[in-house]
Short mmCIF file of C-alpha atoms and ligand atoms in Angstrom, two decimals:
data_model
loop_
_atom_site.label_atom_id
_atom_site.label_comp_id
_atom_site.label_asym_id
_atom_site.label_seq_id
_atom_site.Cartn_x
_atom_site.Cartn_y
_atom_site.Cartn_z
CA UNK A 14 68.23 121.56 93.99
CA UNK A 15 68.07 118.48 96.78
CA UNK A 16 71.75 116.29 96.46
CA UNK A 17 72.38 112.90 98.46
CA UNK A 18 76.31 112.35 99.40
CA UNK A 19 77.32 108.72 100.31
CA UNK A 20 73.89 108.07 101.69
CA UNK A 21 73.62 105.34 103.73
CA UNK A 22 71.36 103.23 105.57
CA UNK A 23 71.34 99.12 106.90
CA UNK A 24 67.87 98.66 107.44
CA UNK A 25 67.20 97.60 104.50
CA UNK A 26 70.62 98.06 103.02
CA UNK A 27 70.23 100.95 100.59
CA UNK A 28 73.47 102.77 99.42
CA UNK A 29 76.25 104.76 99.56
CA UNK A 30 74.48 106.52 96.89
CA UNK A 31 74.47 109.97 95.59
CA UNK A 32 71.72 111.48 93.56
CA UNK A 33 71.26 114.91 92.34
CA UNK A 34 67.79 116.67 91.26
CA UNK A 35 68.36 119.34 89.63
CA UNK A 36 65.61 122.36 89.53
CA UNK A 37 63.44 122.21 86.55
CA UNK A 38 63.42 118.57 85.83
CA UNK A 39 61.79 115.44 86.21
CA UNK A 40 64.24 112.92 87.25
CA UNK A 41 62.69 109.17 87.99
CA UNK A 42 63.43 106.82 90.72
CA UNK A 43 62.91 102.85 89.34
CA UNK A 44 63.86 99.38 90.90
CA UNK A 45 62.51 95.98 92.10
CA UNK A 46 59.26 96.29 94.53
CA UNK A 47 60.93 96.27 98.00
CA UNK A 48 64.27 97.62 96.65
CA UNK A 49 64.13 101.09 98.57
CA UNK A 50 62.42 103.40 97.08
CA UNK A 51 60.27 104.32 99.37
CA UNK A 52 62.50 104.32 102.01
CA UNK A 53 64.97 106.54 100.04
CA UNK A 54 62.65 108.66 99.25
CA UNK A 55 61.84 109.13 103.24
CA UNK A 56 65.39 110.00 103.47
CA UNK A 57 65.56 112.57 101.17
CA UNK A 58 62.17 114.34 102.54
CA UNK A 59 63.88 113.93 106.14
CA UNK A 60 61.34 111.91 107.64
CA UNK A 61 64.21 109.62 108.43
CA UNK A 62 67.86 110.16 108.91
CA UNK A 63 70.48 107.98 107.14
CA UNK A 64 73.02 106.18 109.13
CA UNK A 65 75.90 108.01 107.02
CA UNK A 66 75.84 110.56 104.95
CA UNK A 67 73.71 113.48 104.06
CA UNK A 68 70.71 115.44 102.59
CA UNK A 69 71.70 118.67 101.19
CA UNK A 70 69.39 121.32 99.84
CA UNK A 71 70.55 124.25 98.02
CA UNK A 72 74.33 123.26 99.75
CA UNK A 73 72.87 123.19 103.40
CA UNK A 74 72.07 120.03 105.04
CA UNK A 75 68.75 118.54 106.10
CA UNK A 76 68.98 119.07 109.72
CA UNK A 77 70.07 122.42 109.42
CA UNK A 78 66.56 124.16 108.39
CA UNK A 79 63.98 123.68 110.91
CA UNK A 80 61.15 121.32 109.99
CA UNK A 81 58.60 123.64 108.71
CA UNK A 82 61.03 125.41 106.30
CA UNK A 83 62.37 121.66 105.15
CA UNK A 84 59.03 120.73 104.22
CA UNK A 85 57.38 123.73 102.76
CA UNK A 86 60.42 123.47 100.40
CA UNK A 87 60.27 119.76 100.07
CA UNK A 88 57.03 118.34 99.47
CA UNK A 89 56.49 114.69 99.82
CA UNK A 90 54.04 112.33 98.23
CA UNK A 91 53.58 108.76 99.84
CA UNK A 92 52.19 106.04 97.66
CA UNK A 93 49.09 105.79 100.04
CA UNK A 94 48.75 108.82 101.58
CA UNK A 95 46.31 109.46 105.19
CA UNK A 96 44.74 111.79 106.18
CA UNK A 97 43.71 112.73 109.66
CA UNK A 98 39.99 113.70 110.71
CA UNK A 99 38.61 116.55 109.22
CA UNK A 100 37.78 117.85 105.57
CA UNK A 101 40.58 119.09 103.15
CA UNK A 102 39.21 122.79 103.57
CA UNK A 103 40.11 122.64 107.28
CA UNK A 104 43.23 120.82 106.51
CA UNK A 105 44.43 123.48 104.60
CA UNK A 106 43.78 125.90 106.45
CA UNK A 107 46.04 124.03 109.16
CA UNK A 108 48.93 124.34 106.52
CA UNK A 109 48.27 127.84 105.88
CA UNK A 110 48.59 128.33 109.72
CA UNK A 111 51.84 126.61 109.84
CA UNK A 112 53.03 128.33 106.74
CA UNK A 113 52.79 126.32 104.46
CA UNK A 114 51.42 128.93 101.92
CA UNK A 115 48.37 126.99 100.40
CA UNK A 116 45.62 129.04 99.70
CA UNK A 117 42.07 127.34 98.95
CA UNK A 118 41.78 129.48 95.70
CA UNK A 119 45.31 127.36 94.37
CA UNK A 120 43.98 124.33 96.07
CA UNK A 121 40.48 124.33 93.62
CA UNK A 122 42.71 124.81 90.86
CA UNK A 123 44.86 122.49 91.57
CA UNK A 124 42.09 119.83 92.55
CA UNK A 125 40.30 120.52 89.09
CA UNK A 126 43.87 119.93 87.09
CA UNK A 127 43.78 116.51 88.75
CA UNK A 128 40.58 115.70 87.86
CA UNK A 129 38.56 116.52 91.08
CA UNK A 130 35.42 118.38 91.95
CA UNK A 131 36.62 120.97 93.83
CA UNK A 132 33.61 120.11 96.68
CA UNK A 133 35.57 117.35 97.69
CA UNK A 134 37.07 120.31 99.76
CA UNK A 135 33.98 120.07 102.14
CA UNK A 136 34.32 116.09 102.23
CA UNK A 137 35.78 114.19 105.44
CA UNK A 138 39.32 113.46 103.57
CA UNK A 139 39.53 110.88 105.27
CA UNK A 140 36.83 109.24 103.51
CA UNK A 141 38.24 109.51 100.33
CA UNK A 142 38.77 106.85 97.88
CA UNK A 143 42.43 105.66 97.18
CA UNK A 144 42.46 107.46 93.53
CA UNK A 145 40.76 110.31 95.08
CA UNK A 146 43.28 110.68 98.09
CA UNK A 147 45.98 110.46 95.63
CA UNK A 148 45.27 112.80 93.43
CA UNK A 149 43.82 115.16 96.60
CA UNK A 150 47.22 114.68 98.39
CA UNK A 151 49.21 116.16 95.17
CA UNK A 152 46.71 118.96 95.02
CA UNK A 153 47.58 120.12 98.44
CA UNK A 154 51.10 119.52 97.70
CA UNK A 155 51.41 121.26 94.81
CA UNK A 156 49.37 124.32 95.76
CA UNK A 157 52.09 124.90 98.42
CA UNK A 158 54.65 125.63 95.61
CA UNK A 159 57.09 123.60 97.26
CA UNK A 160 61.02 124.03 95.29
CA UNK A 161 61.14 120.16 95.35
CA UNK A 162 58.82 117.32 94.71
CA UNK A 163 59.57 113.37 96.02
CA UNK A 164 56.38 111.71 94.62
CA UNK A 165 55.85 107.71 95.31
CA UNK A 166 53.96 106.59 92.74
CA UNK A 167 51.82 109.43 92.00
CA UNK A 168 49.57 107.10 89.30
CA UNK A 169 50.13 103.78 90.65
CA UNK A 170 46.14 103.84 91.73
CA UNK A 171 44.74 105.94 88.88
CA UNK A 172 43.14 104.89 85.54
CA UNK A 173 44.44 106.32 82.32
CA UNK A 174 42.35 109.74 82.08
CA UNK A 175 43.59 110.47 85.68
CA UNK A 176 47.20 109.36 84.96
CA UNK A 177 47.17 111.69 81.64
CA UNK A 178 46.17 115.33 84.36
CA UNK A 179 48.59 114.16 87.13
CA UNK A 180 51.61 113.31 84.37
CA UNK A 181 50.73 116.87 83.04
CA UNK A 182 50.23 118.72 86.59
CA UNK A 183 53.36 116.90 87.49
CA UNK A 184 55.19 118.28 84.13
CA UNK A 185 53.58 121.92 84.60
CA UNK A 186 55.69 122.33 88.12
CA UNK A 187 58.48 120.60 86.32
CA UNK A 188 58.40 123.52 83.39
CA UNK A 189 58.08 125.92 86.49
CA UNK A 190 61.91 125.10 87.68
CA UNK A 191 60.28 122.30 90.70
CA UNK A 192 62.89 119.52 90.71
CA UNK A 193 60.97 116.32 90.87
CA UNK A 194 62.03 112.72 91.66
CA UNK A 195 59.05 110.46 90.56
CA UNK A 196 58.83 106.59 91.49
CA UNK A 197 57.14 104.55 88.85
CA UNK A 198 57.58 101.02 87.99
CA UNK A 199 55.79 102.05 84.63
CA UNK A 200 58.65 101.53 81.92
CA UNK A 201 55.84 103.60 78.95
CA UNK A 202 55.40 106.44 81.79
CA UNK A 203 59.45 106.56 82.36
CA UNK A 204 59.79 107.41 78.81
CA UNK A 205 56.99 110.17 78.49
CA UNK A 206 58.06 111.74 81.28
CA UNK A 207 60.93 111.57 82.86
CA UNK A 208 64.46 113.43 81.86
CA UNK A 209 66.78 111.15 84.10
CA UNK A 210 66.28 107.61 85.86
CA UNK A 211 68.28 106.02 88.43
CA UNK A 212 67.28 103.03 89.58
CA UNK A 213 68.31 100.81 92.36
CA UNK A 214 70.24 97.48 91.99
CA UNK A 215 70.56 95.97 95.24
CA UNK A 216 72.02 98.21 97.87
CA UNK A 217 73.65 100.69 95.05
CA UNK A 218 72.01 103.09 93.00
CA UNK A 219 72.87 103.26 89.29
CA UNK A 220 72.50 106.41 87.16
CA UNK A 221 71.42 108.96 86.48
CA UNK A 222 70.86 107.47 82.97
CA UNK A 223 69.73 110.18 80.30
CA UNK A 224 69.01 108.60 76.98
CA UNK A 225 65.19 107.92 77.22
CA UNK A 226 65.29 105.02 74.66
CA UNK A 227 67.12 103.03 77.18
CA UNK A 228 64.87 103.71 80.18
CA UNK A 229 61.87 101.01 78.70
CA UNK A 230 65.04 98.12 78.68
CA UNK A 231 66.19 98.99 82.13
CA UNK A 232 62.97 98.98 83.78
CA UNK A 233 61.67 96.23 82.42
CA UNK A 234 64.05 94.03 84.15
CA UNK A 235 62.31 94.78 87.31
CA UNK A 236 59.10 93.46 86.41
CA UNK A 237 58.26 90.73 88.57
CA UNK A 238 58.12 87.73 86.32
CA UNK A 239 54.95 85.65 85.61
CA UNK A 240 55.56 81.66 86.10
CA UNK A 241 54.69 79.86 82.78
CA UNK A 242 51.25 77.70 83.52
CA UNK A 243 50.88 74.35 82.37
CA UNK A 244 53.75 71.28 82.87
CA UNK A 245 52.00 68.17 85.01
CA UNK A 246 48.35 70.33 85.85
CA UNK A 247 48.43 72.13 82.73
CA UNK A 248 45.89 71.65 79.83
N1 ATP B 2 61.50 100.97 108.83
C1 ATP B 2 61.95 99.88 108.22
N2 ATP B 2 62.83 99.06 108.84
C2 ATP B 2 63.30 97.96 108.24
N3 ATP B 2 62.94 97.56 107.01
C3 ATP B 2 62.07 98.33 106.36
C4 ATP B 2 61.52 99.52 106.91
N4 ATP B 2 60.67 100.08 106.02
C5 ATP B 2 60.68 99.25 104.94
N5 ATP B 2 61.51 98.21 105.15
C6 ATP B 2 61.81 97.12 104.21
O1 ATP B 2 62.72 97.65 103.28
C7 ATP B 2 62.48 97.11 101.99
C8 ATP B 2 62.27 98.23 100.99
O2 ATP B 2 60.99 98.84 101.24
P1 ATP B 2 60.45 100.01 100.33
O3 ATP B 2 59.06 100.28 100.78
O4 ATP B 2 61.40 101.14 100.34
O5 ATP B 2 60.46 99.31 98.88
P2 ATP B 2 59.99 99.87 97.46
O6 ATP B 2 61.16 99.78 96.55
O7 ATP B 2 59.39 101.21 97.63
O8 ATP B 2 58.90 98.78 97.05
P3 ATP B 2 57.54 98.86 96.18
O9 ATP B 2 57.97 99.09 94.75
O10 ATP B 2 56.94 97.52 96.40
O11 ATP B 2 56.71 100.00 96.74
C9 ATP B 2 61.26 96.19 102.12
O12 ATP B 2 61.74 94.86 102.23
C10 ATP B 2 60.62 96.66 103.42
O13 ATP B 2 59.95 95.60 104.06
#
């Protein structure tokens, strides 16, 4: 289980907040584009620190594990995710060097639940298309059996057949006691999926809400609104 306690940061202004994922569920992350999700999410995989406050997993801070422990535990999807020259075959064997525990036999698996030829693992990764990265970059996450997953809009670049394997891959580790925290700014997604949304509102986050029938009404009041065509140059 990964808590925040009066989190805090100025730049942008996010918080104090406190969250709480709890092991074996699928808790979503909503708000404005530009609100801090992102940027939270950072936070919580310790890529940055907060200005107050704290990370805690299982009741010991952030800092205290040393990096490699923090993120085989905590694995961290970014909404475009890079990688660095070579293919995903040597790739993971870099993680399985560094402990990572992903073995190519989980990885082919897990590349064929998202939808992937598992010979993509011979392909320069970074050559891969955005939907392809995506889905690739889960893959490797999720074949390291991390206890936590922060996931950044794990569909946002996927059409529907894709978005139906990753929703169910992502539900799979969820079933397995993973605590996820899933941004999505997809109100129909929030409700298939998700057990618990906060979402931010300004600086403060609000939540965790539980009752899925009002997850479609919050979120929708963070999509950006279309101006009406027409007046003087309409017609
Ligand atoms: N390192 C940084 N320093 C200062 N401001 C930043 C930094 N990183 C991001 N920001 C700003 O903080 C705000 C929140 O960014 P963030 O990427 O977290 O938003 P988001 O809620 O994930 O948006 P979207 O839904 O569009 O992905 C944005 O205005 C962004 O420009």
């Amino acid at each position: 289980m990964l808590t925040a306690r009066s989190l805090e940061l100025s730049e942008p202004a996010l918080g104090p907040l406190d969250l709480d994922l709890p092991a074996g569920s699928v808790t979503l992350l909503a708000g404005p584009s530009g609100s801090g999700k992102s940027c939270l999410l950072r936070l919580l995989a310790d890529l940055d620190r907060p200005e107050h406050g704290r990370v805690e997993l299982e009741g010991r801070p952030a800092e205290s594990y040393p990096a490699p422990a923090y993120r085989r535990a905590v694995g961290y999807l970014p909404a475009t995710p890079a990688f660095g020259p070579g293919t995903l075959r040597h790739l993971t064997g870099q993680l399985e060097r560094f402990g990572k525990g992903s073995q190519v036999a989980d990885l082919e698996n897990a590349l064929k639940a998202v939808g992937l030829d598992p010979g993509l693992l011979d392909r320069q990764a970074a050559a891969l298309s955005t939907g392809e990265s995506l889905r690739a970059a889960l893959a490797l996450l999720v074949s390291g059996n991390p206890r936590i997953l922060l996931l950044d809009e794990p569909t946002g670049a996927l059409d529907p057949g894709a978005t139906a394997l990753v929703e169910s891959v992502i539900r799979e580790r969820a079933d397995a006691g993973t605590a996820v925290l899933w941004v999505t700014h997809d109100p129909e997604q929030a409700e298939r999926a998700g057990e618990a949304l906060y979402h931010l509102e300004g600086a403060a986050l609000k939540g965790p809400e539980r009752d899925r029938a009002r997850f479609g009404p919050i979120m929708q009041r963070f999509q950006t609104a279309v101006p009406e065509r027409g007046g003087a140059h309409g017609g």
